[in-house]
CSV table of N, CA and C in Angstrom, one decimal:
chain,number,residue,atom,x,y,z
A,1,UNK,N,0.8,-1.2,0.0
A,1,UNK,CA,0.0,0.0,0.0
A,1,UNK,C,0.9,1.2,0.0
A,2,UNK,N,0.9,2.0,-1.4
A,2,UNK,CA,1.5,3.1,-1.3
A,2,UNK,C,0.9,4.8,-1.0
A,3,UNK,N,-0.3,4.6,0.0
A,3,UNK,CA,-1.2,5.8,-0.2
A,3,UNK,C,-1.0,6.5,1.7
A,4,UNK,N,-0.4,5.8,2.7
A,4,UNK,CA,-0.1,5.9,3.8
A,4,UNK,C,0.9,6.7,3.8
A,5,UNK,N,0.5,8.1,4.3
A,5,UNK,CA,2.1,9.1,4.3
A,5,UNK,C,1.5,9.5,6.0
A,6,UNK,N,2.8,9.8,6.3
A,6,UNK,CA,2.6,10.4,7.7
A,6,UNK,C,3.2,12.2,7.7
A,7,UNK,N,2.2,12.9,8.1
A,7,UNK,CA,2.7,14.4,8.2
A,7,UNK,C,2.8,15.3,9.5
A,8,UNK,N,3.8,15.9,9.2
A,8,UNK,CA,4.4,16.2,11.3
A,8,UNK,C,5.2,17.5,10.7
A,9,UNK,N,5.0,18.5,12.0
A,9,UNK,CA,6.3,19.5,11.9
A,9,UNK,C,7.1,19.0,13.2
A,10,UNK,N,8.4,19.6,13.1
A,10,UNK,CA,9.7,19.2,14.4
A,10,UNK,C,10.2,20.2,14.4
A,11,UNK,N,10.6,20.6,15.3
A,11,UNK,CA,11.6,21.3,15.8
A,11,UNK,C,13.1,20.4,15.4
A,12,UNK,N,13.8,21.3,14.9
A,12,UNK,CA,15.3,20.8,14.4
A,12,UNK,C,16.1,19.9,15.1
A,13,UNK,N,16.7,20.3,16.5
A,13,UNK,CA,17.5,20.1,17.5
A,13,UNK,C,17.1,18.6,18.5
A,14,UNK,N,15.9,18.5,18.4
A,14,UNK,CA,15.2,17.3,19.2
A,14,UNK,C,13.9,16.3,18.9
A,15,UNK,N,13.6,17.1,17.6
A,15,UNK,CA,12.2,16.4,16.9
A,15,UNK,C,11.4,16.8,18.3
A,16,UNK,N,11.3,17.7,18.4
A,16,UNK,CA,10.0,17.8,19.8
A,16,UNK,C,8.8,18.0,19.0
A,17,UNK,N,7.7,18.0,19.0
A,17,UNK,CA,6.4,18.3,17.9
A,17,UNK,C,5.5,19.0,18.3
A,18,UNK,N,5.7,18.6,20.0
A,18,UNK,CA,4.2,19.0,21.2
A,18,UNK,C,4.3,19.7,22.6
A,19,UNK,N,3.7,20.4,23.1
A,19,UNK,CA,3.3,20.1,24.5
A,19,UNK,C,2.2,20.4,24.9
A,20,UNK,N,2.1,19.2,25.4
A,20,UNK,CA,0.4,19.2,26.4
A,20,UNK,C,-0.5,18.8,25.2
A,21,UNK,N,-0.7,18.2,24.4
A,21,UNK,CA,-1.4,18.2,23.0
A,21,UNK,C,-1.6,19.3,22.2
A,22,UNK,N,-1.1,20.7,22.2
A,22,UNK,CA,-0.5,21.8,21.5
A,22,UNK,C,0.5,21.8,20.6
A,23,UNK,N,0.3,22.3,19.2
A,23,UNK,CA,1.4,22.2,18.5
A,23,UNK,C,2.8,23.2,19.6
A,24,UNK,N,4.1,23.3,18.9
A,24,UNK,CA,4.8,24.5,19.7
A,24,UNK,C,5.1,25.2,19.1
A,25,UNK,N,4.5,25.4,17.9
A,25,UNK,CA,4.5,26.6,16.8
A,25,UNK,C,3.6,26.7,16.2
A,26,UNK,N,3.3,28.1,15.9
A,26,UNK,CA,2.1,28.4,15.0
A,26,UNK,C,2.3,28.8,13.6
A,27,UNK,N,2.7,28.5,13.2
A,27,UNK,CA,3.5,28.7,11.4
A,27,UNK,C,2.4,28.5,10.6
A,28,UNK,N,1.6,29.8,10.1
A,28,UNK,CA,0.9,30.3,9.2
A,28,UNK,C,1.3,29.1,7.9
A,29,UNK,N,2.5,29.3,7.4
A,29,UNK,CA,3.1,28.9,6.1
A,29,UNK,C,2.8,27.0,6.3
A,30,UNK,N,3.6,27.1,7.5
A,30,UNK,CA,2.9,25.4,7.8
A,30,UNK,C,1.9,25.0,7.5
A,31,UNK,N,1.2,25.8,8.4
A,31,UNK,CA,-0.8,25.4,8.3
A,31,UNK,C,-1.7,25.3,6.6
A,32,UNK,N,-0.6,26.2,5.8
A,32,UNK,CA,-1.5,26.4,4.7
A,32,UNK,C,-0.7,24.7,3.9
A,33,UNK,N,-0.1,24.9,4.1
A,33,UNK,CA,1.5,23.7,3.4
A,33,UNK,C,0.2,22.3,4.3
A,34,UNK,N,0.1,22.0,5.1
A,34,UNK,CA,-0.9,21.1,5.6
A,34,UNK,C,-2.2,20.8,5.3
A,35,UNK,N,-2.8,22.3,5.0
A,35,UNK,CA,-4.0,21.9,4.0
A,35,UNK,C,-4.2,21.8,3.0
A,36,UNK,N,-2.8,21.9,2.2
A,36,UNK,CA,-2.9,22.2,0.4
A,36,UNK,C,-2.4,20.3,0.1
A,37,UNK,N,-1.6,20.1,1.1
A,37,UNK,CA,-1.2,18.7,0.7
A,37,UNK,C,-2.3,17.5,1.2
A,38,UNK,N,-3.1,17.9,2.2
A,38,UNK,CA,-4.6,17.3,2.6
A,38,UNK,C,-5.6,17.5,2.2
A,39,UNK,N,-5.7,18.0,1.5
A,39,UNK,CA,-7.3,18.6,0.8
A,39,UNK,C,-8.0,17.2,0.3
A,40,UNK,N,-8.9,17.1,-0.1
A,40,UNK,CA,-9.6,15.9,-0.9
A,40,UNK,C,-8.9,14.8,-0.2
A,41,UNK,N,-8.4,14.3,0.7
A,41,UNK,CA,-8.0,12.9,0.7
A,41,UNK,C,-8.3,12.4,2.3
A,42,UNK,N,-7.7,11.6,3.2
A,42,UNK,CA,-7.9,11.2,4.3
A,42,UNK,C,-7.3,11.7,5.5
A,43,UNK,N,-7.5,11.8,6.6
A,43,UNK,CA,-6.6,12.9,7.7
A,43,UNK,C,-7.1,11.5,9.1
A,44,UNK,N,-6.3,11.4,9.5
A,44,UNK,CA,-6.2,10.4,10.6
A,44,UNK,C,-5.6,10.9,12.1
A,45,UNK,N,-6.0,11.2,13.0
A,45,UNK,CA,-5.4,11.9,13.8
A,45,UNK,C,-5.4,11.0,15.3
A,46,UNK,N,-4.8,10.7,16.0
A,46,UNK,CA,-4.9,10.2,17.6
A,46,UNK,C,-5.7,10.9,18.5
A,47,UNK,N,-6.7,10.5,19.6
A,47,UNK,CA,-7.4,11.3,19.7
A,47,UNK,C,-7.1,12.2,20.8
A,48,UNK,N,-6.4,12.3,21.2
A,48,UNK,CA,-5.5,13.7,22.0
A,48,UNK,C,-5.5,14.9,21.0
A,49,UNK,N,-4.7,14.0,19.9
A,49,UNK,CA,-4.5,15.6,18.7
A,49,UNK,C,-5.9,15.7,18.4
A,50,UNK,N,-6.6,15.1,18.2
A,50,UNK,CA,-7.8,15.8,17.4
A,50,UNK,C,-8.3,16.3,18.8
A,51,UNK,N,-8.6,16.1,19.6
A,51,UNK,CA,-9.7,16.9,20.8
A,51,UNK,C,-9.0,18.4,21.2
A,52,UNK,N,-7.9,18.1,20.5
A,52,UNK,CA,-6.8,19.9,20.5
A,52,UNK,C,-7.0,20.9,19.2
A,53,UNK,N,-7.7,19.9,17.8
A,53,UNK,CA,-7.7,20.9,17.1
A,53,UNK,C,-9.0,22.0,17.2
A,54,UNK,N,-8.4,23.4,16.9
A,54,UNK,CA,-8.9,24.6,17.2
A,54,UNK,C,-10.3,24.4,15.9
A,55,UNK,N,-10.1,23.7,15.1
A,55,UNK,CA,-11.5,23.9,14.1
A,55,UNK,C,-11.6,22.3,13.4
A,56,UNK,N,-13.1,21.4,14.1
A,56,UNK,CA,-12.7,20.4,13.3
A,56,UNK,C,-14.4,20.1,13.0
A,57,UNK,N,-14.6,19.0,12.5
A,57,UNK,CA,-13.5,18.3,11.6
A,57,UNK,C,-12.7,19.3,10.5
A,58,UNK,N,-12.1,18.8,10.0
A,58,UNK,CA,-11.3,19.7,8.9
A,58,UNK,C,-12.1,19.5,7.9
A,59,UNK,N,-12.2,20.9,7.2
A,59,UNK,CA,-13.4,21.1,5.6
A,59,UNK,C,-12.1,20.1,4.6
A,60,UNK,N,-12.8,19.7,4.0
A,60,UNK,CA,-12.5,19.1,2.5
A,60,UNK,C,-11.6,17.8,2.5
A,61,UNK,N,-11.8,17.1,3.8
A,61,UNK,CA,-11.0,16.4,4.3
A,61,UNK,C,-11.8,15.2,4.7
A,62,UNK,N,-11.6,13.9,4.7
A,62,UNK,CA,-12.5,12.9,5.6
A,62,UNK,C,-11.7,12.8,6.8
A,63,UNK,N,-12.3,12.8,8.0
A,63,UNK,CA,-11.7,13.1,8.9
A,63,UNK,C,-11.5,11.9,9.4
A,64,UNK,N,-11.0,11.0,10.4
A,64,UNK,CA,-10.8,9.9,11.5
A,64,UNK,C,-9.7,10.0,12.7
A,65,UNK,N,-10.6,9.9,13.6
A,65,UNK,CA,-10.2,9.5,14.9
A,65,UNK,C,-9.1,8.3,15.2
A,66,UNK,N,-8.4,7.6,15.5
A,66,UNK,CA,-7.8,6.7,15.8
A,66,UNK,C,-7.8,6.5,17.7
A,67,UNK,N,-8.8,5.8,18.0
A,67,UNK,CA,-8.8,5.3,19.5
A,67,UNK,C,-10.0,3.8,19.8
A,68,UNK,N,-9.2,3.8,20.9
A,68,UNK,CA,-10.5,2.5,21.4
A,68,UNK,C,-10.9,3.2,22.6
A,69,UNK,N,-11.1,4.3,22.9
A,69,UNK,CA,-11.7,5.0,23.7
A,69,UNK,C,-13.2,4.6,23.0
A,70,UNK,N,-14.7,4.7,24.6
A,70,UNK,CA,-15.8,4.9,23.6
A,70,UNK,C,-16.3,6.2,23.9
A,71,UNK,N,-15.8,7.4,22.9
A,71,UNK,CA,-16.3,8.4,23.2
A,71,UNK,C,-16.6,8.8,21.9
A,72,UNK,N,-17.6,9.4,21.5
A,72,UNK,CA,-18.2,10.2,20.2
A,72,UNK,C,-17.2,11.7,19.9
A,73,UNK,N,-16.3,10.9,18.9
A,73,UNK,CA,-15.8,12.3,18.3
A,73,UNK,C,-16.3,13.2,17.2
A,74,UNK,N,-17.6,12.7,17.0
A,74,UNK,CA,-18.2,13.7,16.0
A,74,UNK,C,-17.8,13.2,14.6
A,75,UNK,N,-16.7,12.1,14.5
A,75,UNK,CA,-16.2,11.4,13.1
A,75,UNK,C,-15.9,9.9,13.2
A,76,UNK,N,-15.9,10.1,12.2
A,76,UNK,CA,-15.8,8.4,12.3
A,76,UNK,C,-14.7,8.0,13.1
A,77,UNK,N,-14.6,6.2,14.0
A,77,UNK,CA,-13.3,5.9,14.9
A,77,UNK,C,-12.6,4.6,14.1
A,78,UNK,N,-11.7,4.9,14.0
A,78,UNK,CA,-11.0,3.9,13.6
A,78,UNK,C,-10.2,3.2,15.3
A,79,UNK,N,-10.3,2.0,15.0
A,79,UNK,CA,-9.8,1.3,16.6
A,79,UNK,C,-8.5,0.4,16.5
A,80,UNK,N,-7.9,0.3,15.4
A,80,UNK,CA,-6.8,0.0,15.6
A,80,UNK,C,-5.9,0.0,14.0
A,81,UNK,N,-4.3,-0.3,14.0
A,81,UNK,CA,-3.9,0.0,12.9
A,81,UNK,C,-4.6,-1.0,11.8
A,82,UNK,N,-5.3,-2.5,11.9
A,82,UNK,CA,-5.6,-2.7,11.2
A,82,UNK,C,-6.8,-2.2,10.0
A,83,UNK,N,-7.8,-1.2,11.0
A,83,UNK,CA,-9.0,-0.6,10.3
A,83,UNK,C,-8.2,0.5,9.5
A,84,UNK,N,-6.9,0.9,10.0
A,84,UNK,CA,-6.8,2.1,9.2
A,84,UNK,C,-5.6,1.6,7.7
A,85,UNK,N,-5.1,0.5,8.1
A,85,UNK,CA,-4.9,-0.1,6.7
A,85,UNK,C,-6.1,-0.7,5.6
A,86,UNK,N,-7.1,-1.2,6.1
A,86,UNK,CA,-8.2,-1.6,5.6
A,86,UNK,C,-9.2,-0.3,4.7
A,87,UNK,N,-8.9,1.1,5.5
A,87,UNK,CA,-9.4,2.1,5.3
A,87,UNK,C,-8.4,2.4,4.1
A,88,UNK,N,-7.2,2.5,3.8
A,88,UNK,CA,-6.1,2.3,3.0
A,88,UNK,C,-6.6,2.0,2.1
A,89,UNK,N,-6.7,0.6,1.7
A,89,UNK,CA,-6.7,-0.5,1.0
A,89,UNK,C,-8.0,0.3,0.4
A,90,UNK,N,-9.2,0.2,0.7
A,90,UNK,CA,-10.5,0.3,0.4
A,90,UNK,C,-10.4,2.2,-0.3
A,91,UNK,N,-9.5,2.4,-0.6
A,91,UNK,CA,-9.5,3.7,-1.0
A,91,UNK,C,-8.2,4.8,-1.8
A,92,UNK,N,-7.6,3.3,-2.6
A,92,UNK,CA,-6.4,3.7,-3.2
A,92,UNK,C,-6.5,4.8,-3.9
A,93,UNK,N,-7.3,5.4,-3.9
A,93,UNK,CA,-7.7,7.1,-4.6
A,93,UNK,C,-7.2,8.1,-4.4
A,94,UNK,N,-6.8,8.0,-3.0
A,94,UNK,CA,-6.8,9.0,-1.4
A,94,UNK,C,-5.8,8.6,-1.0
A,95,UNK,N,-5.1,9.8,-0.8
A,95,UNK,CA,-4.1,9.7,0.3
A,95,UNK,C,-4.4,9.4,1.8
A,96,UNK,N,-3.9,8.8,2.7
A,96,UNK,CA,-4.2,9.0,4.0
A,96,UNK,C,-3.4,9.0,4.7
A,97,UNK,N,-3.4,10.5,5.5
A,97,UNK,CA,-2.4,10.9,6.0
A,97,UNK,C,-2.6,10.9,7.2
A,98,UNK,N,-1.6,10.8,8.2
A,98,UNK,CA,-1.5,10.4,9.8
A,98,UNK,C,-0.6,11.8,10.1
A,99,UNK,N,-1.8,12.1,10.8
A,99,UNK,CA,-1.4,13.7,11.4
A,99,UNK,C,-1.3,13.1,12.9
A,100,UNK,N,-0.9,12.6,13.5
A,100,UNK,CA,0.1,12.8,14.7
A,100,UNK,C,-1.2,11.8,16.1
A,101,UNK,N,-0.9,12.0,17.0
A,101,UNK,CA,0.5,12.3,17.5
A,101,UNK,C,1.7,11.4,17.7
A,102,UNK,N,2.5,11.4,19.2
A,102,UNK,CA,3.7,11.2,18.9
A,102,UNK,C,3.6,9.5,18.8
A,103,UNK,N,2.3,8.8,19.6
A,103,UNK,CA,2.6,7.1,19.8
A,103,UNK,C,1.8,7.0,18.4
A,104,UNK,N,0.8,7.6,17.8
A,104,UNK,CA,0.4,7.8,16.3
A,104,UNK,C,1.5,7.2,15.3
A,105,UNK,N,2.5,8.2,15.2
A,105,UNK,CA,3.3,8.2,14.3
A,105,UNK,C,4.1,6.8,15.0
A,106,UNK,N,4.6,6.8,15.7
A,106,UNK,CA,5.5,5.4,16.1
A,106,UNK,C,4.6,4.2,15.1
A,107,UNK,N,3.5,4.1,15.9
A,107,UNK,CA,2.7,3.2,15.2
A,107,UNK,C,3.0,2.8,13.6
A,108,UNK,N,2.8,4.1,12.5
A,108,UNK,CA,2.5,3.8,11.2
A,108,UNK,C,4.2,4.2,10.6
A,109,UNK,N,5.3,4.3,11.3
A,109,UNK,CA,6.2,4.3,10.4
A,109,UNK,C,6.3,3.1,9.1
A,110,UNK,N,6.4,2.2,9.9
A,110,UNK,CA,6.2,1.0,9.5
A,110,UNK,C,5.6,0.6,8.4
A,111,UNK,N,4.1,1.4,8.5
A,111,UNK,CA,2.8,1.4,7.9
A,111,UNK,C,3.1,2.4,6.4
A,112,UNK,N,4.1,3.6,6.1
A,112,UNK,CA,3.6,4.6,5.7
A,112,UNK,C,5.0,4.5,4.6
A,113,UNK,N,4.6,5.1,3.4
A,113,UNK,CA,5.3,5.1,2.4
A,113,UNK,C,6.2,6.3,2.4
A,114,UNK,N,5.4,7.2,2.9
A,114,UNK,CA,6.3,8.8,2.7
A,114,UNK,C,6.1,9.5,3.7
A,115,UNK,N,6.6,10.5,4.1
A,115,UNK,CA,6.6,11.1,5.7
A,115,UNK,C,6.9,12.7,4.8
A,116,UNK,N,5.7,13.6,5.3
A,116,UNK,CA,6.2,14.7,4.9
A,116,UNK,C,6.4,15.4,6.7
A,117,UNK,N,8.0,16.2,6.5
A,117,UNK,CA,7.9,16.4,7.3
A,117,UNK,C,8.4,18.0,7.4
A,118,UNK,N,8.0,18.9,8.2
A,118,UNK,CA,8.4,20.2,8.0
A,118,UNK,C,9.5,20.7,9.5
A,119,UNK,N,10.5,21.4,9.4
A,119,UNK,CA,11.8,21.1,10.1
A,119,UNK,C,12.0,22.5,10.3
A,120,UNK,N,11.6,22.5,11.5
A,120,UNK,CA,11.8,24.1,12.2
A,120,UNK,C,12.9,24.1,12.9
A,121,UNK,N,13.6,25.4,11.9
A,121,UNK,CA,15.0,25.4,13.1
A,121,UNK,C,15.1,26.6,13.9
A,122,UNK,N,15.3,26.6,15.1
A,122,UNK,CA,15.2,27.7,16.2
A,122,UNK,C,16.3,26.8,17.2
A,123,UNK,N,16.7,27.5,18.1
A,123,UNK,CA,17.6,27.2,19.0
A,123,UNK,C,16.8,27.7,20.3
A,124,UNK,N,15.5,27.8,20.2
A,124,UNK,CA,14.8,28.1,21.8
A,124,UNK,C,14.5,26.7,22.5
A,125,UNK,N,13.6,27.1,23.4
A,125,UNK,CA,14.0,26.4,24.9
A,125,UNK,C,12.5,26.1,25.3
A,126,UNK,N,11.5,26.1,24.4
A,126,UNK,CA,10.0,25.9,24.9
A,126,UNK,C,10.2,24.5,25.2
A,127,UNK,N,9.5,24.2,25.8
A,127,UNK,CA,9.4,23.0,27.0
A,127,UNK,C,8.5,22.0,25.9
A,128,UNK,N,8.7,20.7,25.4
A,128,UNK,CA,8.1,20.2,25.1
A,128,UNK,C,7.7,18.5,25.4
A,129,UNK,N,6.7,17.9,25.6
A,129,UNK,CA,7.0,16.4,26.0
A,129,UNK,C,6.4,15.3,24.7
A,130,UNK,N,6.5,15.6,23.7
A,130,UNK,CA,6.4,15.0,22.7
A,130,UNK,C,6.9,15.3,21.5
A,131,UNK,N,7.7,13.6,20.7
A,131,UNK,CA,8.6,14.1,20.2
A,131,UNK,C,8.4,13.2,18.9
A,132,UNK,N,8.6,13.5,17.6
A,132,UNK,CA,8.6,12.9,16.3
A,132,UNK,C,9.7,11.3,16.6
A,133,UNK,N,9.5,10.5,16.2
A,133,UNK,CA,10.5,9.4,16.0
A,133,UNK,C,11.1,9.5,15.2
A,134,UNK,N,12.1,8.9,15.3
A,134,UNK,CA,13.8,9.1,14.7
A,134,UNK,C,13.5,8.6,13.4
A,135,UNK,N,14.2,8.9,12.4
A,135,UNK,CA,13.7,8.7,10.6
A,135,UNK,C,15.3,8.0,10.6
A,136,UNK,N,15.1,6.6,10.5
A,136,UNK,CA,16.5,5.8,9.9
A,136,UNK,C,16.9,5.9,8.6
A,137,UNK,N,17.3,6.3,8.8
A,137,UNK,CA,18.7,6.9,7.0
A,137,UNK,C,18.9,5.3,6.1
A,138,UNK,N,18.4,4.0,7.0
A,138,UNK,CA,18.7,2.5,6.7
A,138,UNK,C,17.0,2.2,5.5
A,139,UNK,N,15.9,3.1,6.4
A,139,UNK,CA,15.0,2.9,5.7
A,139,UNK,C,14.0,4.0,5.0
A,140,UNK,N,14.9,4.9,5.2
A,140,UNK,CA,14.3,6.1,4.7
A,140,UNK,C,14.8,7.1,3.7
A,141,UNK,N,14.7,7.7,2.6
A,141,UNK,CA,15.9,8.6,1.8
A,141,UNK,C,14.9,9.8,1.5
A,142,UNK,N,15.4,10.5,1.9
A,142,UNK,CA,15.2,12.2,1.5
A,142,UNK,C,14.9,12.6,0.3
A,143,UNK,N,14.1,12.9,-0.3
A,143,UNK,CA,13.9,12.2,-1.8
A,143,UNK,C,13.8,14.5,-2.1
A,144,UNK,N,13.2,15.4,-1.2
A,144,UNK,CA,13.2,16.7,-1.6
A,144,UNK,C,13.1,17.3,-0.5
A,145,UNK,N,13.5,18.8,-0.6
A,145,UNK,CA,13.8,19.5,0.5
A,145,UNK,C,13.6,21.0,0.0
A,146,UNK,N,12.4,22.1,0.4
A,146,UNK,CA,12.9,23.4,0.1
A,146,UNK,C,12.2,24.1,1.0
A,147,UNK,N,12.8,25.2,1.3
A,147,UNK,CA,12.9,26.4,2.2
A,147,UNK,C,11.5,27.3,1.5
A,148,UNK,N,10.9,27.3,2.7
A,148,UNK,CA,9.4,28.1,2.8
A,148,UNK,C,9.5,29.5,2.0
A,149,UNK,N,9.1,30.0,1.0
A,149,UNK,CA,10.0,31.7,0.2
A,149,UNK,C,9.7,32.8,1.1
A,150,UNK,N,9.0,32.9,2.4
A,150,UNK,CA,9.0,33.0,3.6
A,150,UNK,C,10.3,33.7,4.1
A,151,UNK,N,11.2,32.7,4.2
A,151,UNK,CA,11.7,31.9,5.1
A,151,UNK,C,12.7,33.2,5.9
A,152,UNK,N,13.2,33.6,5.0
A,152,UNK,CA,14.1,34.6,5.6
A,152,UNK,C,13.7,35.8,6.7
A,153,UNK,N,12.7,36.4,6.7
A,153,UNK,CA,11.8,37.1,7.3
A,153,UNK,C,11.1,36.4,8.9
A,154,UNK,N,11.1,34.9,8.6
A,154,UNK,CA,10.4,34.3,9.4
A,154,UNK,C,10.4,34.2,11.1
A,155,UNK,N,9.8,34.3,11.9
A,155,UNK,CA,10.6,34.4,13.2
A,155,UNK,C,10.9,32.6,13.7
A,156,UNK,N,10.8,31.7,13.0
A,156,UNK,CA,10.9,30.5,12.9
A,156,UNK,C,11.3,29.8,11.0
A,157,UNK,N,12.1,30.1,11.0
A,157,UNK,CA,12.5,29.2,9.7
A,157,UNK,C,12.4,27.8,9.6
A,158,UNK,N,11.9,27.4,8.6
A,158,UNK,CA,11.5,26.6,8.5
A,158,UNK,C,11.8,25.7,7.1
A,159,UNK,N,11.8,24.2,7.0
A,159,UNK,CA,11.8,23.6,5.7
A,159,UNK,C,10.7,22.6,5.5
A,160,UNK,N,10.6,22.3,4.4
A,160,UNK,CA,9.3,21.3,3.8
A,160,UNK,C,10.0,19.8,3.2
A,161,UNK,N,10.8,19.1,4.3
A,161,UNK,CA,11.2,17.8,3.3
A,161,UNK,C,10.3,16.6,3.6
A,162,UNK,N,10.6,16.0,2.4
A,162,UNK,CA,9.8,14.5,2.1
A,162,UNK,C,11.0,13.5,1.7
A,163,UNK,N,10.6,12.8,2.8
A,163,UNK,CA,11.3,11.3,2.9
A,163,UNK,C,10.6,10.0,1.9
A,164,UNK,N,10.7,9.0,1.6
A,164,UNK,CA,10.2,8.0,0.8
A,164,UNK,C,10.8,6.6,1.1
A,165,UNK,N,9.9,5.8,1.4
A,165,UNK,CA,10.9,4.3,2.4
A,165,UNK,C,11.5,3.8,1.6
A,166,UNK,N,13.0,3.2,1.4
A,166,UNK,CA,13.7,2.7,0.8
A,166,UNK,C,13.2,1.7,0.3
């Protein structure tokens, strides 16, 4: 199954992503770079991150939950990685992308063909407890990389690379 991408921003220095279920950046350029590459297709979220996002479900998007919690998220629940390969499979049309969080992403490395990932570099000290997993160079290759036209002005600079599994 090549339709499984996983999409995350990191902080440079430690892959930190989160705290408290909060992104730790708010990057305009990001946000737009996240809905242009999700639009029409599938968005899959853990349900920490989704009960954090500021506006949901997301328009233009099929939304899903990922929990065995039984609580009504307003979207459909997916309960384990099998339904959301199955959701895969049954929809080779669509991308489905795994927006976070941090035991999320552990989960579907494995699972996911491409990892878009956007790489904030700052040297600050915001406190974070959630962190992207390590991208092995054994299974993963860098396939593009470019700097937001932003970028220079930015109070967080930032890049847009996409990995692809060896």
């Amino acid at each position: 199954m090549n339709n499984i991408i996983i999409i995350a921003a990191m902080r440079d220095y430690d892959s930190a992503i989160g705290y408290q279920g909060n992104l730790l950046y708010d990057i305009k350029e990001d946000l737009n770079y996240f809905k242009e590459i999700t639009y029409n297709n599938i968005v899959i979220f853990g349900s920490s991150t989704y009960i954090k996002l500021p506006h949901k479900p997301l328009i233009g998007r099929d939304n899903f939950v990922l929990s065995r919690k039984d609580i009504d998220y307003g979207v459909p629940k997916l309960k384990n990685i099998e339904e959301v390969l199955a959701l895969a499979k049954n929809n080779p049309d669509k991308k489905v992308f795994i927006c976070g969080g941090e035991s999320v992403y552990k989960s579907f490395l494995d699972y996911s063909h491409e990892i878009y990932l956007t790489i904030i570099k700052t040297n600050d000290t915001k406190i974070a407890d959630t962190h992207f997993p390590e991208i092995d160079p054994q299974n993963w290759k860098m396939i593009s990389v470019r700097a937001d036209e932003e970028n220079i002005n930015h109070k967080y600079p930032h890049y847009f690379c996409k990995y692809r599994k060896k």
